[in-house]
Amino acid sequence: MASRWYFSLLLHAFVFATVATLGFSQLTPNYYDYSCPNALSTIKSVVEAAVQQENRIGASLLRLHFHDCFVNGCDGSILLDPSPTIDSEKNALPNIQSLRGFEVVDEIKQAVDQACGEPVVSCADILAIVARDSVVALGGPTWEVQLGRRDSTTASREAANANIPAPFFSLSELITNFKKHGLDEKDLVVLSGGHTIGYARCINFKAHIYNDSNIDPNFAQYLKYICPINGGDQNLAPLDSTAATFDVSYYFNLVNKNGLLHSDQELFNGGSTDALVQQYSYDNQAFFQDFAISIIKMGNIQPLTGDQGEVRVNCRKVNY
């Protein structure tokens, strides 16, 4: 326990120093210290209860933050329901019948607004905070979440379809996609490690297990029982062998050709990212440290700040 506390302390210090050098001046971890000092503790308690009740929800909450940031920046647009004026990102191909956790976000929004006395914390910031708290609840690293985002008043299903990385992407397509969002190859490998928790649908890995050669035959055969060639598209398989624990098993699996998604195995397939995958497969401390840095970097993708956007009363709809 003492060694884990000491590592956490060192990680905090390293991440803070690194983020400071990146110049993220628009956002600050202290944004709600005066307007709502109980905001972060309130959110954490709801997340911990939700993850304790169903550990899969932690991966879902982390994924919401990822999918939000990769569309038009980290602006909470992923949470908006369809309406006559909103072409909801929930109906985009990467999200429909796939994204979960919206009810937990609703519960958090209600709890934090009650704690603050009014709508103070944006839905975009809630997503960033619950991503961190979910990772911690499942045994992963912690970091200081940069705060001060405001919520969008628009959404784009078309942009979601175009910008969220697909499970069939090649390594070059993944690198190009991440670069478009200001993220480099290291960020790609590190943030893909978010797949150390959670599950994927058969439809997203069917082509990989039946058509690809860079997969262990025994692993492919096991997955074929879950994901038949015809039908079963909504059946689930774990993204790695310890899907309820945030660890380095994801990378160990890639080294052994046990990546569930085609896009995952592309990270260890004779390309430029092989060495980093190999390192993370045995270096838990390096992965935790780098994940904290990269997710803070991702969370700074085109945030709305100042007078931009709004702070929604209901995360599912804009304020009218």
Coordinates of C-alpha atoms in Angstrom, one line a residue:
M1 CA 0.0 0.0 0.0
A2 CA 2.8 2.4 0.9
S3 CA 4.6 1.7 -2.4
R4 CA 1.5 2.4 -4.4
W5 CA 1.0 5.7 -2.5
Y6 CA 4.6 6.6 -3.2
F7 CA 4.2 5.8 -6.9
S8 CA 1.0 7.8 -7.0
L9 CA 2.8 10.8 -5.5
L10 CA 5.6 10.6 -8.0
L11 CA 3.2 10.2 -10.9
H12 CA 1.3 13.3 -9.8
A13 CA 4.5 15.3 -9.6
F14 CA 5.8 14.1 -13.0
V15 CA 2.5 14.6 -14.8
F16 CA 2.0 18.1 -13.3
A17 CA 5.5 19.1 -14.5
T18 CA 5.0 17.7 -17.9
V19 CA 1.5 19.3 -18.4
A20 CA 2.9 22.6 -17.3
T21 CA 5.5 22.5 -20.1
L22 CA 2.7 21.9 -22.6
G23 CA 1.2 25.3 -21.9
F24 CA -2.5 24.2 -21.3
S25 CA -3.4 27.7 -20.2
Q26 CA -7.1 27.7 -21.0
L27 CA -8.0 25.0 -18.5
T28 CA -7.0 24.5 -14.9
P29 CA -7.5 21.8 -12.3
N30 CA -8.7 24.4 -9.8
Y31 CA -11.6 25.8 -11.9
Y32 CA -14.3 24.8 -9.4
D33 CA -12.5 25.3 -6.2
Y34 CA -14.5 28.4 -5.3
S35 CA -17.7 28.1 -7.3
C36 CA -18.3 24.5 -6.1
P37 CA -15.6 23.0 -3.8
N38 CA -17.6 19.7 -3.4
A39 CA -17.9 19.1 -7.2
L40 CA -15.1 16.6 -7.7
S41 CA -15.8 14.6 -4.5
T42 CA -19.5 14.4 -5.4
I43 CA -18.7 13.1 -8.9
K44 CA -16.2 10.6 -7.6
S45 CA -18.7 9.1 -5.2
V46 CA -21.3 8.5 -7.9
V47 CA -18.7 7.0 -10.2
E48 CA -17.3 4.6 -7.5
A49 CA -20.9 3.4 -6.7
A50 CA -21.7 2.8 -10.4
V51 CA -18.5 0.9 -11.1
Q52 CA -18.9 -1.2 -7.9
Q53 CA -22.4 -2.1 -9.1
E54 CA -21.2 -2.9 -12.6
N55 CA -17.5 -2.7 -13.5
R56 CA -18.2 -2.6 -17.2
I57 CA -19.7 0.9 -16.7
G58 CA -16.2 2.3 -16.0
A59 CA -15.0 1.4 -19.5
S60 CA -18.2 3.0 -20.9
L61 CA -17.6 6.3 -19.1
L62 CA -14.0 6.4 -20.3
R63 CA -15.1 5.7 -23.9
L64 CA -17.7 8.6 -23.7
H65 CA -14.8 11.0 -23.1
F66 CA -12.8 9.6 -25.9
H67 CA -15.6 9.7 -28.4
D68 CA -16.6 13.2 -27.3
C69 CA -13.1 14.7 -27.8
F70 CA -12.6 13.1 -31.2
V71 CA -15.6 14.7 -32.9
N72 CA -15.4 18.5 -32.6
G73 CA -13.3 18.7 -29.4
C74 CA -14.1 18.0 -25.8
D75 CA -17.4 19.8 -25.6
G76 CA -20.0 17.3 -24.4
S77 CA -21.7 17.1 -27.8
I78 CA -21.7 13.3 -27.5
L79 CA -24.4 13.6 -24.8
L80 CA -27.0 15.5 -26.8
D81 CA -30.1 13.5 -27.7
P82 CA -31.7 13.7 -31.2
S83 CA -34.0 16.7 -31.7
P84 CA -35.3 18.7 -34.6
T85 CA -32.2 20.8 -34.4
I86 CA -29.7 18.2 -33.1
D87 CA -28.3 15.5 -35.4
S88 CA -27.2 13.4 -32.5
E89 CA -23.7 11.8 -32.4
K90 CA -25.4 9.0 -30.5
N91 CA -26.7 7.8 -33.9
A92 CA -23.3 7.8 -35.6
L93 CA -22.0 4.4 -36.7
P94 CA -19.3 4.1 -34.0
N95 CA -21.8 4.9 -31.3
I96 CA -25.2 3.5 -32.1
Q97 CA -26.1 0.4 -30.1
S98 CA -22.6 0.7 -28.6
L99 CA -22.1 3.7 -26.3
R100 CA -23.4 3.3 -22.7
G101 CA -23.3 5.2 -19.5
F102 CA -25.6 8.1 -20.3
E103 CA -27.8 7.4 -17.4
V104 CA -24.8 7.5 -15.0
V105 CA -23.9 10.9 -16.5
D106 CA -27.5 12.0 -15.8
E107 CA -27.2 10.9 -12.2
I108 CA -23.9 12.7 -11.8
K109 CA -25.2 15.9 -13.3
Q110 CA -28.2 15.9 -10.9
A111 CA -25.9 15.1 -7.9
V112 CA -23.3 17.7 -8.7
D113 CA -25.8 20.4 -9.4
Q114 CA -27.5 19.7 -6.1
A115 CA -24.1 19.9 -4.4
C116 CA -23.3 23.2 -6.1
G117 CA -26.7 24.7 -5.6
E118 CA -27.1 25.4 -9.3
P119 CA -25.7 24.2 -12.7
V120 CA -22.0 25.1 -12.4
V121 CA -20.1 22.1 -13.7
S122 CA -20.3 21.6 -17.4
C123 CA -21.2 18.3 -19.0
A124 CA -17.9 18.3 -20.9
D125 CA -16.0 18.6 -17.6
I126 CA -18.1 15.8 -16.1
L127 CA -17.0 13.5 -18.9
A128 CA -13.3 14.4 -18.3
I129 CA -13.7 13.8 -14.6
V130 CA -15.5 10.5 -14.8
A131 CA -12.9 9.2 -17.2
R132 CA -10.3 9.7 -14.6
D133 CA -12.4 8.4 -11.7
S134 CA -13.4 5.3 -13.7
V135 CA -9.8 4.5 -14.5
V136 CA -8.8 4.9 -10.8
A137 CA -11.8 2.8 -9.7
L138 CA -10.5 -0.1 -11.9
G139 CA -7.0 0.1 -10.6
G140 CA -5.4 2.6 -13.0
P141 CA -3.5 5.8 -12.5
T142 CA -4.8 9.1 -11.3
W143 CA -4.1 12.6 -12.7
E144 CA -5.3 16.2 -12.2
V145 CA -8.1 16.8 -14.6
Q146 CA -7.9 20.1 -16.4
L147 CA -11.2 21.9 -16.0
G148 CA -13.1 24.9 -17.4
R149 CA -14.7 23.5 -20.5
R150 CA -18.2 24.6 -21.6
D151 CA -20.8 22.7 -23.4
S152 CA -21.6 22.9 -27.1
T153 CA -25.0 23.8 -28.4
T154 CA -24.6 21.6 -31.5
A155 CA -23.7 18.1 -32.4
S156 CA -22.7 16.4 -35.7
R157 CA -23.4 12.8 -36.6
E158 CA -21.5 13.3 -39.8
A159 CA -18.4 14.5 -37.9
A160 CA -18.6 11.6 -35.5
N161 CA -18.7 9.2 -38.4
A162 CA -15.7 10.9 -40.0
N163 CA -13.5 11.4 -37.0
I164 CA -13.9 8.5 -34.5
P165 CA -11.2 5.9 -35.3
A166 CA -12.7 2.7 -36.7
P167 CA -11.9 -0.8 -35.6
F168 CA -10.8 -1.8 -39.1
F169 CA -8.3 1.0 -39.5
S170 CA -4.7 0.3 -40.5
L171 CA -1.8 1.7 -38.6
S172 CA -1.3 4.4 -41.1
E173 CA -5.0 5.4 -40.9
L174 CA -4.8 5.4 -37.1
I175 CA -1.7 7.6 -37.1
T176 CA -3.3 10.0 -39.6
N177 CA -6.5 10.2 -37.5
F178 CA -4.7 10.9 -34.3
K179 CA -2.4 13.5 -35.9
K180 CA -5.5 15.3 -37.2
H181 CA -6.5 15.8 -33.5
G182 CA -3.0 17.0 -32.5
L183 CA -2.0 13.6 -31.1
D184 CA 1.2 11.8 -32.1
E185 CA 2.2 8.1 -32.4
K186 CA 3.0 7.8 -28.8
D187 CA -0.4 9.2 -27.8
L188 CA -2.0 6.6 -30.2
V189 CA -0.3 3.7 -28.5
V190 CA -0.9 5.1 -25.0
L191 CA -4.6 6.0 -25.4
S192 CA -5.3 2.7 -27.2
G193 CA -4.4 1.2 -23.9
G194 CA -7.8 2.3 -22.7
H195 CA -8.9 -0.9 -24.3
T196 CA -7.4 -2.7 -21.3
I197 CA -10.9 -2.4 -19.9
G198 CA -14.3 -3.1 -21.5
Y199 CA -15.8 -5.1 -24.2
A200 CA -16.4 -5.0 -28.0
R201 CA -19.2 -6.2 -30.2
C202 CA -18.8 -9.2 -32.5
I203 CA -19.5 -6.9 -35.5
N204 CA -16.4 -4.9 -34.7
F205 CA -14.0 -7.9 -34.6
K206 CA -15.6 -10.5 -36.9
A207 CA -13.5 -9.6 -40.0
H208 CA -10.3 -9.8 -37.8
I209 CA -10.9 -13.3 -36.5
Y210 CA -12.1 -14.7 -39.9
N211 CA -9.9 -12.9 -42.4
D212 CA -6.7 -11.7 -40.8
S213 CA -3.5 -13.7 -40.5
N214 CA -1.9 -11.7 -37.6
I215 CA -3.9 -13.4 -34.9
D216 CA -3.1 -16.4 -32.8
P217 CA -5.2 -19.3 -34.3
N218 CA -6.3 -20.6 -30.9
F219 CA -7.4 -17.2 -29.9
A220 CA -9.3 -16.8 -33.2
Q221 CA -11.0 -20.2 -32.7
Y222 CA -12.1 -19.2 -29.2
L223 CA -13.6 -16.0 -30.5
K224 CA -15.5 -17.8 -33.2
Y225 CA -17.6 -19.5 -30.6
I226 CA -18.7 -16.0 -29.4
C227 CA -18.9 -14.5 -32.8
P228 CA -20.2 -16.9 -35.5
I229 CA -19.6 -16.1 -39.2
N230 CA -23.3 -15.5 -39.6
G231 CA -25.3 -13.6 -37.0
G232 CA -24.3 -12.8 -33.4
D233 CA -23.2 -9.3 -34.3
Q234 CA -24.2 -7.9 -30.8
N235 CA -22.4 -10.6 -28.8
L236 CA -19.6 -9.2 -26.6
A237 CA -16.0 -10.3 -26.0
P238 CA -13.5 -8.7 -23.5
L239 CA -11.0 -6.3 -25.1
D240 CA -8.3 -8.0 -23.1
S241 CA -7.9 -10.9 -20.7
T242 CA -8.5 -8.7 -17.6
A243 CA -11.3 -6.5 -18.8
A244 CA -12.3 -5.3 -15.4
T245 CA -8.8 -4.2 -14.4
F246 CA -6.8 -1.2 -15.8
D247 CA -3.4 -2.8 -16.4
V248 CA -0.9 -3.7 -19.2
S249 CA -2.6 -7.0 -20.2
Y250 CA -3.8 -5.2 -23.4
Y251 CA -0.2 -4.8 -24.6
F252 CA 0.9 -8.3 -23.5
N253 CA -2.0 -9.6 -25.5
L254 CA -0.9 -7.7 -28.6
V255 CA 2.6 -9.0 -28.4
N256 CA 1.1 -12.5 -28.4
K257 CA -1.2 -11.7 -31.3
N258 CA -4.3 -11.8 -29.1
G259 CA -5.6 -8.3 -30.0
L260 CA -9.4 -8.4 -30.2
L261 CA -9.7 -5.6 -32.9
H262 CA -7.9 -5.4 -36.2
S263 CA -7.0 -1.8 -35.2
D264 CA -5.5 -3.0 -31.9
Q265 CA -3.3 -5.6 -33.4
E266 CA -2.1 -3.1 -36.0
L267 CA -0.1 -1.5 -33.2
F268 CA 2.0 -4.6 -33.0
N269 CA 2.4 -5.9 -36.5
G270 CA 5.9 -5.1 -37.7
G271 CA 5.4 -1.3 -37.8
S272 CA 6.7 1.8 -36.1
T273 CA 4.7 1.3 -32.9
D274 CA 6.0 -2.2 -32.1
A275 CA 8.7 -1.1 -29.7
L276 CA 6.4 1.0 -27.5
V277 CA 3.8 -1.8 -27.3
Q278 CA 6.6 -4.2 -26.3
Q279 CA 7.8 -1.8 -23.5
Y280 CA 4.3 -1.3 -22.1
S281 CA 3.7 -5.0 -22.1
Y282 CA 6.0 -5.4 -19.1
D283 CA 6.3 -1.8 -17.8
N284 CA 3.2 -0.9 -15.8
Q285 CA 4.7 2.3 -14.4
A286 CA 5.7 3.7 -17.8
F287 CA 2.2 3.0 -19.2
F288 CA 0.4 4.6 -16.2
Q289 CA 2.6 7.6 -16.3
D290 CA 2.2 8.1 -20.1
F291 CA -1.5 7.4 -20.1
A292 CA -2.0 10.3 -17.6
I293 CA -0.1 12.7 -19.8
S294 CA -1.8 11.7 -23.0
I295 CA -5.3 11.7 -21.7
I296 CA -4.8 15.2 -20.3
K297 CA -3.4 16.2 -23.8
M298 CA -6.5 14.7 -25.4
G299 CA -8.8 16.5 -23.0
N300 CA -7.4 19.8 -24.3
I301 CA -8.6 19.2 -27.9
Q302 CA -10.6 22.3 -28.9
P303 CA -12.4 23.0 -25.6
L304 CA -15.0 25.7 -25.4
T305 CA -14.0 28.2 -22.7
G306 CA -14.9 31.7 -21.4
D307 CA -18.2 32.9 -23.1
Q308 CA -18.2 30.1 -25.7
G309 CA -21.0 27.6 -25.5
E310 CA -23.0 27.2 -22.3
V311 CA -23.2 25.1 -19.1
R312 CA -26.2 22.8 -19.8
V313 CA -28.9 22.3 -17.2
N314 CA -29.6 18.9 -18.7
C315 CA -26.7 17.1 -20.4
R316 CA -29.0 15.6 -23.0
K317 CA -30.3 18.9 -24.5
V318 CA -29.2 22.5 -25.0
N319 CA -30.6 25.3 -22.9
Y320 CA -33.5 27.0 -24.6

